mmCIF file of C-alpha atoms and ligand atoms in Angstrom:
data_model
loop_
_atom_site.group_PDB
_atom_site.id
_atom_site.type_symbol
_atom_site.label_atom_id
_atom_site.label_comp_id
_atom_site.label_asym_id
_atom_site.label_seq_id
_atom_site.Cartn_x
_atom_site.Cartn_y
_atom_site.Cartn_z
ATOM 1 C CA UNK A 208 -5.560 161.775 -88.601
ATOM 2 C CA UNK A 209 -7.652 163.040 -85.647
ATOM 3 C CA UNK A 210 -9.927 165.770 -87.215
ATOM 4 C CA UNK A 211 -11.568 163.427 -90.045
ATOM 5 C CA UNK A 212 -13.376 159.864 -88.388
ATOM 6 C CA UNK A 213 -11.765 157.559 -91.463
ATOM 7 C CA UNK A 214 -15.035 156.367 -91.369
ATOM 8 C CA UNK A 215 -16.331 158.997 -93.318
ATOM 9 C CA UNK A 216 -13.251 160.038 -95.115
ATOM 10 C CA UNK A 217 -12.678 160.008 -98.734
ATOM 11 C CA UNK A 218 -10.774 158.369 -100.794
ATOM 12 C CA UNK A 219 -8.483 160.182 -103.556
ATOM 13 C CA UNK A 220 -8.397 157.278 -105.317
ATOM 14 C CA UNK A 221 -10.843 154.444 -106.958
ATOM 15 C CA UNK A 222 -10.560 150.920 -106.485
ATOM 16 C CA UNK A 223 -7.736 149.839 -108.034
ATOM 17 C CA UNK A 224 -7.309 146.355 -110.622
ATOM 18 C CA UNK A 225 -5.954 143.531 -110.318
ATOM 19 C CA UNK A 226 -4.938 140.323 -108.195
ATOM 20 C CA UNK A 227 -5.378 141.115 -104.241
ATOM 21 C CA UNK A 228 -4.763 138.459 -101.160
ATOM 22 C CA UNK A 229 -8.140 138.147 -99.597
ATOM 23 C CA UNK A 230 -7.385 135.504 -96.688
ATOM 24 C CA UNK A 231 -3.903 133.090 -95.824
ATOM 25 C CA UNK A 232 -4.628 129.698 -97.277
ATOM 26 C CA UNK A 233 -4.056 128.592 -93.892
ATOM 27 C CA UNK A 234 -7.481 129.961 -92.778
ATOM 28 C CA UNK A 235 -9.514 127.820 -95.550
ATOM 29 C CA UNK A 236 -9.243 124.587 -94.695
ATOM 30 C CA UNK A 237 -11.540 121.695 -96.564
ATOM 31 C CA UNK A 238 -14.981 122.202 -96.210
ATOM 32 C CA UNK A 239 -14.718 126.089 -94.341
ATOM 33 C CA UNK A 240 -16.421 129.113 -95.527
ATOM 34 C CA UNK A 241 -14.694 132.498 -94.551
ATOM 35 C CA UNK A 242 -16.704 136.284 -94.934
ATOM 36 C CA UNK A 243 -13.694 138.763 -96.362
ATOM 37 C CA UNK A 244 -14.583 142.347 -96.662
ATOM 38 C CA UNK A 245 -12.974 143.752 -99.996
ATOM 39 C CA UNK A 246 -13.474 147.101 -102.029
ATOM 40 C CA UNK A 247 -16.507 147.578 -100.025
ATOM 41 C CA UNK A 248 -18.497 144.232 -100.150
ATOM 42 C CA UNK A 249 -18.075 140.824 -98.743
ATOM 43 C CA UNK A 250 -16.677 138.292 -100.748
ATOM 44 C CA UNK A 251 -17.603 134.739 -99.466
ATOM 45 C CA UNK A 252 -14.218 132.337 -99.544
ATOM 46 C CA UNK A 253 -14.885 128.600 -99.059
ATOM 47 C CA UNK A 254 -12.963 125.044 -100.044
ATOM 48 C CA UNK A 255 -14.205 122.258 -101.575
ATOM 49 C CA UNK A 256 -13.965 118.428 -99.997
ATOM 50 C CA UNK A 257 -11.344 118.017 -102.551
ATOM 51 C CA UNK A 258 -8.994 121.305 -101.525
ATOM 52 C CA UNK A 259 -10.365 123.203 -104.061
ATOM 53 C CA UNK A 260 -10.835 127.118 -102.846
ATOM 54 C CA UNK A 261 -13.421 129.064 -104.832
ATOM 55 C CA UNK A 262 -14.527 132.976 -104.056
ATOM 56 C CA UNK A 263 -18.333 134.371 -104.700
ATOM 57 C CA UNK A 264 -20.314 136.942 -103.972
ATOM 58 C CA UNK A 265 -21.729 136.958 -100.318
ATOM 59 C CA UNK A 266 -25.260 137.011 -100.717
ATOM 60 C CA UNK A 267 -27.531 133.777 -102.116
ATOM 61 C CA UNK A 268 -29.761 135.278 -105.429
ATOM 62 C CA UNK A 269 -32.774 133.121 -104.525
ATOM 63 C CA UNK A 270 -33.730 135.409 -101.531
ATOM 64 C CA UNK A 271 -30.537 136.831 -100.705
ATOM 65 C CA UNK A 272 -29.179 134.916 -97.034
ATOM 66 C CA UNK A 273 -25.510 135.899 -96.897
ATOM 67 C CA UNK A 274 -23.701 132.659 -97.605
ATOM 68 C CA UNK A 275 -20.912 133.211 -95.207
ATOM 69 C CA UNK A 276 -23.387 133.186 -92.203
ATOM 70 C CA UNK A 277 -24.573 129.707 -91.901
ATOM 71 C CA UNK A 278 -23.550 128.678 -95.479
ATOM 72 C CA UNK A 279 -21.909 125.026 -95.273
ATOM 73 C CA UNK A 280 -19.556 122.873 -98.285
ATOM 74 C CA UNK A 281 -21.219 119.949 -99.668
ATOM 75 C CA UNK A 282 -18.528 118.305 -101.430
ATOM 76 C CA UNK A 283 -17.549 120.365 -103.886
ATOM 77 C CA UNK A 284 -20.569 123.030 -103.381
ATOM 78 C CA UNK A 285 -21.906 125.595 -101.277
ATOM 79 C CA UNK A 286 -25.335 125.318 -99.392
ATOM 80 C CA UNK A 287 -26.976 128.137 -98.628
ATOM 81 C CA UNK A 288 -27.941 128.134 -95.109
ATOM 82 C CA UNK A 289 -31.876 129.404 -95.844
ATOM 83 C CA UNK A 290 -33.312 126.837 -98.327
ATOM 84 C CA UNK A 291 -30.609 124.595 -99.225
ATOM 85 C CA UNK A 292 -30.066 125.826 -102.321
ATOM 86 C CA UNK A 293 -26.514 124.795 -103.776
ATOM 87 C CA UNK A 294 -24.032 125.938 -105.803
ATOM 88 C CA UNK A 295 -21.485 124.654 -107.610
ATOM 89 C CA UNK A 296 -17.834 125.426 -108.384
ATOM 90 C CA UNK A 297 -18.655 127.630 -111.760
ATOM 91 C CA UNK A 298 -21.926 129.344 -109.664
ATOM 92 C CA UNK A 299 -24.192 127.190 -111.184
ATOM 93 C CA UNK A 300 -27.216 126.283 -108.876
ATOM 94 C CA UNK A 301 -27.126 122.231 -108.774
ATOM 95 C CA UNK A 302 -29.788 122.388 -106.351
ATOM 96 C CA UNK A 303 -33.052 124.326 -106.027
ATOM 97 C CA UNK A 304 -36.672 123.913 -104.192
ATOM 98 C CA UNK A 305 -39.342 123.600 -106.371
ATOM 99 C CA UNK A 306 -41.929 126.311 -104.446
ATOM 100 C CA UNK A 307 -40.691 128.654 -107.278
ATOM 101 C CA UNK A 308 -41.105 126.060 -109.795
ATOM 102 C CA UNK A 309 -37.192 125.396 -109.428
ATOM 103 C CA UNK A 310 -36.353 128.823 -110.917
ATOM 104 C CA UNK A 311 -32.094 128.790 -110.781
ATOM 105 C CA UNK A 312 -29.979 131.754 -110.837
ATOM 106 C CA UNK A 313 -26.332 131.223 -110.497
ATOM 107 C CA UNK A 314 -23.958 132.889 -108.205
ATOM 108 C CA UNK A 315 -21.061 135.004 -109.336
ATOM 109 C CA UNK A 316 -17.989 133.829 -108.523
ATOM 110 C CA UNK A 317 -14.865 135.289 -108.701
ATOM 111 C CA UNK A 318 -11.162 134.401 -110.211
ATOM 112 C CA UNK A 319 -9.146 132.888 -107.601
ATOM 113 C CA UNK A 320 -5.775 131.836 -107.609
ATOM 114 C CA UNK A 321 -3.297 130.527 -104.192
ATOM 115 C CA UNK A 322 -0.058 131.613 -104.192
ATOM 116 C CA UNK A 323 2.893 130.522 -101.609
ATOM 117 C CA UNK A 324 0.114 130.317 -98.807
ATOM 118 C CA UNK A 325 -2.320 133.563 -100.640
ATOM 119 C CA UNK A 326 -5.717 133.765 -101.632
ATOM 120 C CA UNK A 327 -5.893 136.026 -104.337
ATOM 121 C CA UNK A 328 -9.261 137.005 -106.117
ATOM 122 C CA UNK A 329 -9.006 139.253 -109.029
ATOM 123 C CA UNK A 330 -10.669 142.294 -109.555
ATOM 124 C CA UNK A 331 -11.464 144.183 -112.390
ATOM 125 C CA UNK A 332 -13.738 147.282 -112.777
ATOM 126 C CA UNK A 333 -14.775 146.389 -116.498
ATOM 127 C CA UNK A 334 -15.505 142.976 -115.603
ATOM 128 C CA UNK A 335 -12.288 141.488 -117.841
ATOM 129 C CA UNK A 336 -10.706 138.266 -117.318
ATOM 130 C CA UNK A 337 -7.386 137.580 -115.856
ATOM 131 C CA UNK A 338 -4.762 139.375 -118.222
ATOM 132 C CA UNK A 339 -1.751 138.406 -116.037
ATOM 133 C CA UNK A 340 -0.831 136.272 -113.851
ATOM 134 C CA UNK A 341 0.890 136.334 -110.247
ATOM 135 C CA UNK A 342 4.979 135.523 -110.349
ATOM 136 C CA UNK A 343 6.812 131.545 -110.153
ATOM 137 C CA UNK A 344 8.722 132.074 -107.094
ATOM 138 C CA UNK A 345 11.573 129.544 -106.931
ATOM 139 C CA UNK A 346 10.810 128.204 -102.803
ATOM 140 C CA UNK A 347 13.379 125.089 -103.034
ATOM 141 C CA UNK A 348 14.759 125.526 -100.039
ATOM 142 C CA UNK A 349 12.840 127.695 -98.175
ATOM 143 C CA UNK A 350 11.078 127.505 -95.278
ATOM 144 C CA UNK A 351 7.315 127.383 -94.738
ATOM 145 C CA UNK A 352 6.245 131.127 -95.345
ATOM 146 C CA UNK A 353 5.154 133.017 -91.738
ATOM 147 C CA UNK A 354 2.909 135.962 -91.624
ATOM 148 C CA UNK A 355 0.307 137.893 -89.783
ATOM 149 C CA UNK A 356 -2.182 140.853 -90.800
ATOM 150 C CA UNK A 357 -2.971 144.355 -89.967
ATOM 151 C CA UNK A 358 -5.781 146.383 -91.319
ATOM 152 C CA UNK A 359 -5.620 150.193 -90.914
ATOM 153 C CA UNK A 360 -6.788 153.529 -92.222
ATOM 154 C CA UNK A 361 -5.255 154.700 -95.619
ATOM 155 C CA UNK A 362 -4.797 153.856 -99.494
ATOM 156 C CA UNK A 363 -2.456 149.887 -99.888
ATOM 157 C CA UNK A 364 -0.748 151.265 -102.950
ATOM 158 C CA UNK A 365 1.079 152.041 -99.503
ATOM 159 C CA UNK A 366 2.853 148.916 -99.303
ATOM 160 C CA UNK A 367 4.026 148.226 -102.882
ATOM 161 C CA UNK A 368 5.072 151.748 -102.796
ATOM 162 C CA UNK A 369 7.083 151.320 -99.890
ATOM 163 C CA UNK A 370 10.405 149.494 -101.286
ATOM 164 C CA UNK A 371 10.550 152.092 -104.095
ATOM 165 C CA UNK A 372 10.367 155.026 -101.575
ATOM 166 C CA UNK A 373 14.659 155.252 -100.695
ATOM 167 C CA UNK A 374 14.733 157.828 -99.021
ATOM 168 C CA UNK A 375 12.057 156.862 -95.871
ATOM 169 C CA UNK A 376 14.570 153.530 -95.659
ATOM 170 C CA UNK A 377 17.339 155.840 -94.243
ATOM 171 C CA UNK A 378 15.331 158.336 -92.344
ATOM 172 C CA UNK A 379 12.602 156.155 -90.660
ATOM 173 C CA UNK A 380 14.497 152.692 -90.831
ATOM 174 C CA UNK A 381 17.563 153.515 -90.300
ATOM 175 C CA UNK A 382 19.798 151.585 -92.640
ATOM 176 C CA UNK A 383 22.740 152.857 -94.163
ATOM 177 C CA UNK A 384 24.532 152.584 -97.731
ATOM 178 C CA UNK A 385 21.704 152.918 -100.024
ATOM 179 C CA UNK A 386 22.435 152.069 -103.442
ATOM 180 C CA UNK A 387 19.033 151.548 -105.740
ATOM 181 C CA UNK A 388 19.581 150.431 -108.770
ATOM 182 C CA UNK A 389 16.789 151.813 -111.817
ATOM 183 C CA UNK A 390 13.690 149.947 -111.670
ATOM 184 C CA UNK A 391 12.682 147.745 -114.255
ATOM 185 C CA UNK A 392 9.369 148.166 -115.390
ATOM 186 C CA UNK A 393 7.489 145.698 -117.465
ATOM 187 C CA UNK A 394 3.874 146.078 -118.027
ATOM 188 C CA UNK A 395 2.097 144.675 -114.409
ATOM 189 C CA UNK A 396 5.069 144.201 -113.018
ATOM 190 C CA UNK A 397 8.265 146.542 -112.158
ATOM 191 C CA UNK A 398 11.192 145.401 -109.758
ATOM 192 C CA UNK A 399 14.586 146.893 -108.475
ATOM 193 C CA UNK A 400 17.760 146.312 -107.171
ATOM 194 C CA UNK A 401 18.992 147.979 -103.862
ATOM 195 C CA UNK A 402 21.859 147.204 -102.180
ATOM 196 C CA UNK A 403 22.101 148.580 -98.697
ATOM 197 C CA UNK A 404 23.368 147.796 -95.002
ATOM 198 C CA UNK A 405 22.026 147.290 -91.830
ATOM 199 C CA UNK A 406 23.882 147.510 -88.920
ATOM 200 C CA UNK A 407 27.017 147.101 -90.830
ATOM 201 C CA UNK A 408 25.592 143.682 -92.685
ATOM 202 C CA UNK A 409 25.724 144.325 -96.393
ATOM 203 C CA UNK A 410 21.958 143.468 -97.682
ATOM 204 C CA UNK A 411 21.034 143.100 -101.367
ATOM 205 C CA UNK A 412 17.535 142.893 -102.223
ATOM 206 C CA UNK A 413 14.982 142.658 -105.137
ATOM 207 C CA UNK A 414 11.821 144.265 -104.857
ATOM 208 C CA UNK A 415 9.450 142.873 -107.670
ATOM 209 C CA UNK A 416 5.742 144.229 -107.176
ATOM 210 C CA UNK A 417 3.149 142.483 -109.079
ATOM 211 C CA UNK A 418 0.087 144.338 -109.817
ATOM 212 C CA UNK A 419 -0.172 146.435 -106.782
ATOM 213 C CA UNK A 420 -1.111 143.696 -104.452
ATOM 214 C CA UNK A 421 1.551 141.080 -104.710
ATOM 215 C CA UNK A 422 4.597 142.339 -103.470
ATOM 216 C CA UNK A 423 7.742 139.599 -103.814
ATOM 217 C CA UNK A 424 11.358 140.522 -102.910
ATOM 218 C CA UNK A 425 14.020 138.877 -102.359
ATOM 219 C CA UNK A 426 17.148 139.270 -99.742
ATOM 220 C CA UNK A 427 20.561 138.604 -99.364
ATOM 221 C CA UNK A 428 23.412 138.843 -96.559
ATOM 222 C CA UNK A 429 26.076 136.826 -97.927
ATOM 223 C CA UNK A 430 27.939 137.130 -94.174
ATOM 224 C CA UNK A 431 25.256 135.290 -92.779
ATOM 225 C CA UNK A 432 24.560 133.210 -95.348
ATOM 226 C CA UNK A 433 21.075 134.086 -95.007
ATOM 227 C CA UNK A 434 18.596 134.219 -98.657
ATOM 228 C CA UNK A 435 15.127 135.404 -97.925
ATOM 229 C CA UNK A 436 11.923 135.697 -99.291
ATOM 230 C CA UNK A 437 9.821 138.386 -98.346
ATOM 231 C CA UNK A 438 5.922 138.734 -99.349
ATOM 232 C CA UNK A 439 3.281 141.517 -98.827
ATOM 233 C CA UNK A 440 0.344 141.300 -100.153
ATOM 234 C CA UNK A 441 -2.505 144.750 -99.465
ATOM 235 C CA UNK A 442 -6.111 144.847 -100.250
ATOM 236 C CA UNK A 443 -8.773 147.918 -99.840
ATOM 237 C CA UNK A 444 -11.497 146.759 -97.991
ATOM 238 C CA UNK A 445 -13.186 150.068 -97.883
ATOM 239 C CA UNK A 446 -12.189 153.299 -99.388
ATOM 240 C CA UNK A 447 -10.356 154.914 -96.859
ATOM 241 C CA UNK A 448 -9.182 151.094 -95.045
ATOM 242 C CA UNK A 449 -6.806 148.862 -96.188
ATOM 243 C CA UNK A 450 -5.249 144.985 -94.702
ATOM 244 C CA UNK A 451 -2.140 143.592 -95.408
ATOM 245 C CA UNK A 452 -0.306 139.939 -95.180
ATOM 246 C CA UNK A 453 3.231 139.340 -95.127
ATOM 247 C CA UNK A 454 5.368 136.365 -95.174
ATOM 248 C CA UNK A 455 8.172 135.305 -94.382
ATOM 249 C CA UNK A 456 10.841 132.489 -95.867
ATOM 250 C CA UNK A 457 14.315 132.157 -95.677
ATOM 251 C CA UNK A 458 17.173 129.935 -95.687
ATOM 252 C CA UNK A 459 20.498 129.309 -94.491
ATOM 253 C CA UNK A 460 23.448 128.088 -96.877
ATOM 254 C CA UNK A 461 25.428 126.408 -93.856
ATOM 255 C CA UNK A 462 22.094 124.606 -93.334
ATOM 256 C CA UNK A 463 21.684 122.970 -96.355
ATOM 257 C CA UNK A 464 23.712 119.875 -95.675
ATOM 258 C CA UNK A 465 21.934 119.189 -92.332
ATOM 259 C CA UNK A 466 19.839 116.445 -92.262
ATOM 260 C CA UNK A 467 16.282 117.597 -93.643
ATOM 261 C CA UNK A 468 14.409 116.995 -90.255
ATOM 262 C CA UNK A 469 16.670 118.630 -88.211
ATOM 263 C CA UNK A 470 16.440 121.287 -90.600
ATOM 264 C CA UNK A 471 12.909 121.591 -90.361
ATOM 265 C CA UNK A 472 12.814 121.747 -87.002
ATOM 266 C CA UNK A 473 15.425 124.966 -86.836
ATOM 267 C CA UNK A 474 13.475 126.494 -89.299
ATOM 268 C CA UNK A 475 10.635 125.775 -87.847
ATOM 269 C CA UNK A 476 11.753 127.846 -84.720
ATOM 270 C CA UNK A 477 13.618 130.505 -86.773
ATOM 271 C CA UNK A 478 10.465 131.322 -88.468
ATOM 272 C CA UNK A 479 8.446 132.841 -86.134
ATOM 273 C CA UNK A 480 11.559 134.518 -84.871
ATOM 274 C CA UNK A 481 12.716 136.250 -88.309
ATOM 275 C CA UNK A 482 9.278 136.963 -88.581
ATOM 276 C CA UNK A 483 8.925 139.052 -84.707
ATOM 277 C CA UNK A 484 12.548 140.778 -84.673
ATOM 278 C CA UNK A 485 12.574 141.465 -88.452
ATOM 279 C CA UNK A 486 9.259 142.469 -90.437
ATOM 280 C CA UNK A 487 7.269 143.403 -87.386
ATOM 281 C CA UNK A 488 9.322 146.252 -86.203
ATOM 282 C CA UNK A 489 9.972 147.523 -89.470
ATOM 283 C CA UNK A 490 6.333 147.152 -90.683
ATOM 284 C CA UNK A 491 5.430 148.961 -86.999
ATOM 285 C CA UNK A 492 7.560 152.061 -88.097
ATOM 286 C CA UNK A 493 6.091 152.112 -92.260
ATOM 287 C CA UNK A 494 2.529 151.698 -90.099
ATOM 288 C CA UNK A 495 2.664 154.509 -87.699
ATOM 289 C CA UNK A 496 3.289 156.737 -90.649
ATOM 290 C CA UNK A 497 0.771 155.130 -93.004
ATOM 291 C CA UNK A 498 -1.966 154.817 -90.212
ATOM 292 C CA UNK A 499 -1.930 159.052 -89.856
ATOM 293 C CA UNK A 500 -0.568 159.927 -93.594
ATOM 294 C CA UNK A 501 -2.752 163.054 -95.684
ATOM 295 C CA UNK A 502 -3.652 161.511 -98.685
ATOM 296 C CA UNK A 503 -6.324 164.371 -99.637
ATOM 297 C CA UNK A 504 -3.330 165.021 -102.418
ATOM 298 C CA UNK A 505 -2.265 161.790 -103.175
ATOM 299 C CA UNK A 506 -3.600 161.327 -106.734
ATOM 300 C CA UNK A 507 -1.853 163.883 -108.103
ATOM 301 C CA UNK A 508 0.627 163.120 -110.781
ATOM 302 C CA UNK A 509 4.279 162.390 -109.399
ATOM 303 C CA UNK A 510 7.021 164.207 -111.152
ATOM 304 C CA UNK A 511 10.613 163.350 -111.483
ATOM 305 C CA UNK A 512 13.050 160.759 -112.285
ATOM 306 C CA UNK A 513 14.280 158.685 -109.319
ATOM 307 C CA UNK A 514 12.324 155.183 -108.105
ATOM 308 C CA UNK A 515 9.871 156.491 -106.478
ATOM 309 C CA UNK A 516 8.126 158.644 -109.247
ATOM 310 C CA UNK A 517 8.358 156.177 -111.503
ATOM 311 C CA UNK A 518 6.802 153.642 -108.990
ATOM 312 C CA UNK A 519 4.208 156.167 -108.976
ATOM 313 C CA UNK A 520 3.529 156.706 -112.657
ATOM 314 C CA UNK A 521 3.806 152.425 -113.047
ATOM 315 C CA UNK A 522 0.995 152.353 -110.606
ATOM 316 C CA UNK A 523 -1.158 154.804 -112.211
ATOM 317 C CA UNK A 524 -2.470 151.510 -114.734
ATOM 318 C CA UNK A 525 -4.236 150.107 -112.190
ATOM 319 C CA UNK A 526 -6.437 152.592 -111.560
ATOM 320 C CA UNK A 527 -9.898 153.073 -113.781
ATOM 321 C CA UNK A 528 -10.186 156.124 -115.182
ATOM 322 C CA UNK A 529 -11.954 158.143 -114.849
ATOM 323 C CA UNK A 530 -10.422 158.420 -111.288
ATOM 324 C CA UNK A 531 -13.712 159.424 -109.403
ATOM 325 C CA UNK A 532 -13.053 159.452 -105.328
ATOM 326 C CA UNK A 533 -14.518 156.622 -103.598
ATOM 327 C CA UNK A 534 -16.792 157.253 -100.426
ATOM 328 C CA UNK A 535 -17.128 155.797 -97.396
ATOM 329 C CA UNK A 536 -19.924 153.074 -97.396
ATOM 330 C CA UNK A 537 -22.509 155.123 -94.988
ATOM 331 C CA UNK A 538 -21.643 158.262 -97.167
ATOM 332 C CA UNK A 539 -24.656 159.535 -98.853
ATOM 333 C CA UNK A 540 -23.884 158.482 -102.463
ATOM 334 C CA UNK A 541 -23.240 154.896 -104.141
ATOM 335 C CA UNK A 542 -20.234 153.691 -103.313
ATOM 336 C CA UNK A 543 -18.909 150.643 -103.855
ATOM 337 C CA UNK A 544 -20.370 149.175 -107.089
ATOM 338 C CA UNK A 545 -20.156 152.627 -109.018
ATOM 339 C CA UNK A 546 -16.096 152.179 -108.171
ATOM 340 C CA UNK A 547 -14.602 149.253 -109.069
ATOM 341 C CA UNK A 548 -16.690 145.677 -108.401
ATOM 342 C CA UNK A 549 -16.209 143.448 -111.205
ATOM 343 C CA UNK A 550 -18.743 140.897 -112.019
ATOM 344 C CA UNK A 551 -17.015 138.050 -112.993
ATOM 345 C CA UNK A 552 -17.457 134.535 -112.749
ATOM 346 C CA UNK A 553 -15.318 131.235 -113.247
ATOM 347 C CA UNK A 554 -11.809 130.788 -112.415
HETATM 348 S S1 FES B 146 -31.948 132.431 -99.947
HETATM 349 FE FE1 FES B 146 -30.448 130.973 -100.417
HETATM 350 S S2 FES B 146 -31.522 129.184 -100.810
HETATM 351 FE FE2 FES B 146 -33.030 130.668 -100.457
HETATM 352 FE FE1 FE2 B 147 9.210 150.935 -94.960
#
């Protein structure tokens, strides 16, 4: 879009609830404290001594330093970097100066939960509790999961919308022989069938979406003897801006009887391949679209009957209503804690 700066654009849409990947476990390692921007705040990521990795709110409640600038891991707490206060893992302050006669607020923290190299948080505009919870995924087998991130203009229900939109698989993918099967919709969740082909390789896949951050499908070519496990995992970070994660992990039947290091080590090497000749380009195509899309009339109700409408009635759920537009953060009106933060704490 080149007449609106996304800056200032609006969204059609609120913040929506639910589990969303904030950060790759990879980035958190013991005793590391990570700043992620989401739904218009910073939420401050760290891990304990002991592995543990716990999300709160960025800024300290004694005098407000931002805990992800300076902030360090005690063991299993977090030290503010201005007056040493400390936290522990429920929020609790464990640690306070006395010049305020030892006055301790806590620090909300939010649910967090890691899934096949994820760090969710969840997010819920009343301020609920977890009332789901983010799919077993069967990874005997597999390889180590490979990913990267993008963050771009637009709305994520993008990406869980994606595997559910047939037709733009043809037309902007190119691949051939669609056959969707109906989706499946069940509460949080809904998943579908679809076999297809690409470049003449017969491809069946399953398309489970989770909430609408947790994308998990699975893929089959039985002529290469190739299973796969694809994730993508979107966030808002701002009402009109949006990252995503993917991952990668596959196997290969005429590999299974290899001997495990040597395995390893192809896989190893296949990864990051898979990973650059398959999901990038087609991710590169769904992105140039998404990255200039209209969505000024993308809350309006989808009619019809094939997978796509009904992906986009499903998805309606997430949303609180009522569905009041979000604004960019410098727009002159409240944004981001009149749509859509939760306070929550514990995990
Ligand atoms: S502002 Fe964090 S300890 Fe004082
Ligand atoms: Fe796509």
């Amino acid at each position: 879009m080149n007449a609106v700066h996304h800056a200032e654009e609006a969204s059609p849409l609120p913040y929506p609830d639910g589990w969303f990947a904030l950060c790759f476990s990879r980035e958190l390692k013991p005793g590391s404290v990570l700043t992620t921007p989401f739904m218009g705040r910073d939420v401050v990521l760290y891990r304990t001594r002991s592995g543990q990795v716990r999300a709160t709110d960025a800024h300290c409640p004694h005098q407000g330093a931002h805990l992800g600038h300076g902030g360090t891991v005690e063991g299993e707490n977090l030290v503010c970097p201005f007056h040493h206060y400390a936290y522990g893992q429920d929020g609790r302050c464990v640690r306070a100066g006395q010049a305020e006669g030892g006055r301790r607020a806590a620090l909300r923290t939010w649910h967090v939960r890691e899934w096949n190299g994820f760090v969710f948080v969840w997010q819920n505009a009343k301020g609920l509790a977890p009332t789901w919870e983010l799919p077993e995924v069967d990874m005997d087998g597999f390889s180590v999961p490979v990913g990267r991130s993008y963050t771009l203009r637009g709305l994520m229900q993008n990406l869980p919308e994606n595997g559910y939109d047939i037709e733009h698989f043809g037309a902007l993918h190119r691949w051939t022989d669609m056959s969707p099967h109906a989706p499946l919709v069940d509460g949080p969740r809904i998943s579908m069938h679809v076999d297809m082909a690409w470049k003449g390789i017969r491809w069946r896949t399953l398309i489970g979406v989770h909430g609408l951050g947790c994308v998990s499908s699975d893929h089959e070519m039985k002529s290469l003897g190739l299973e796969a496990k694809i994730f993508a995992c979107g966030v808002q970070v701002a009402p009109m801006q949006w990252t995503f994660r993917d991952g990668i992990s596959f196997r290969f039947s005429w590999l299974a009887k290899w001997p495990p290091f040597l395995r390893h080590a192809i896989y190893a090497v296949l990864s990051r391949t898979l990973h650059r000749l398959w999901l990038v380009p087609v991710f590169k195509e769904d992105i140039m679209v998404w990255s200039h899309r209209d969505y000024s009339r993308y809350a309006e109700p989808a009619a019809g009957s094939g997978p796509y409408p009904i992906f986009r009635r499903w998805a309606t759920q997430f949303y609180p209503a009522p569905a009041t537009p979000t604004r960019a953060a410098n727009a002159p009106m409240a944004a981001a804690d009149s749509h859509g933060v939760a306070r929550q704490t514990g995990s």
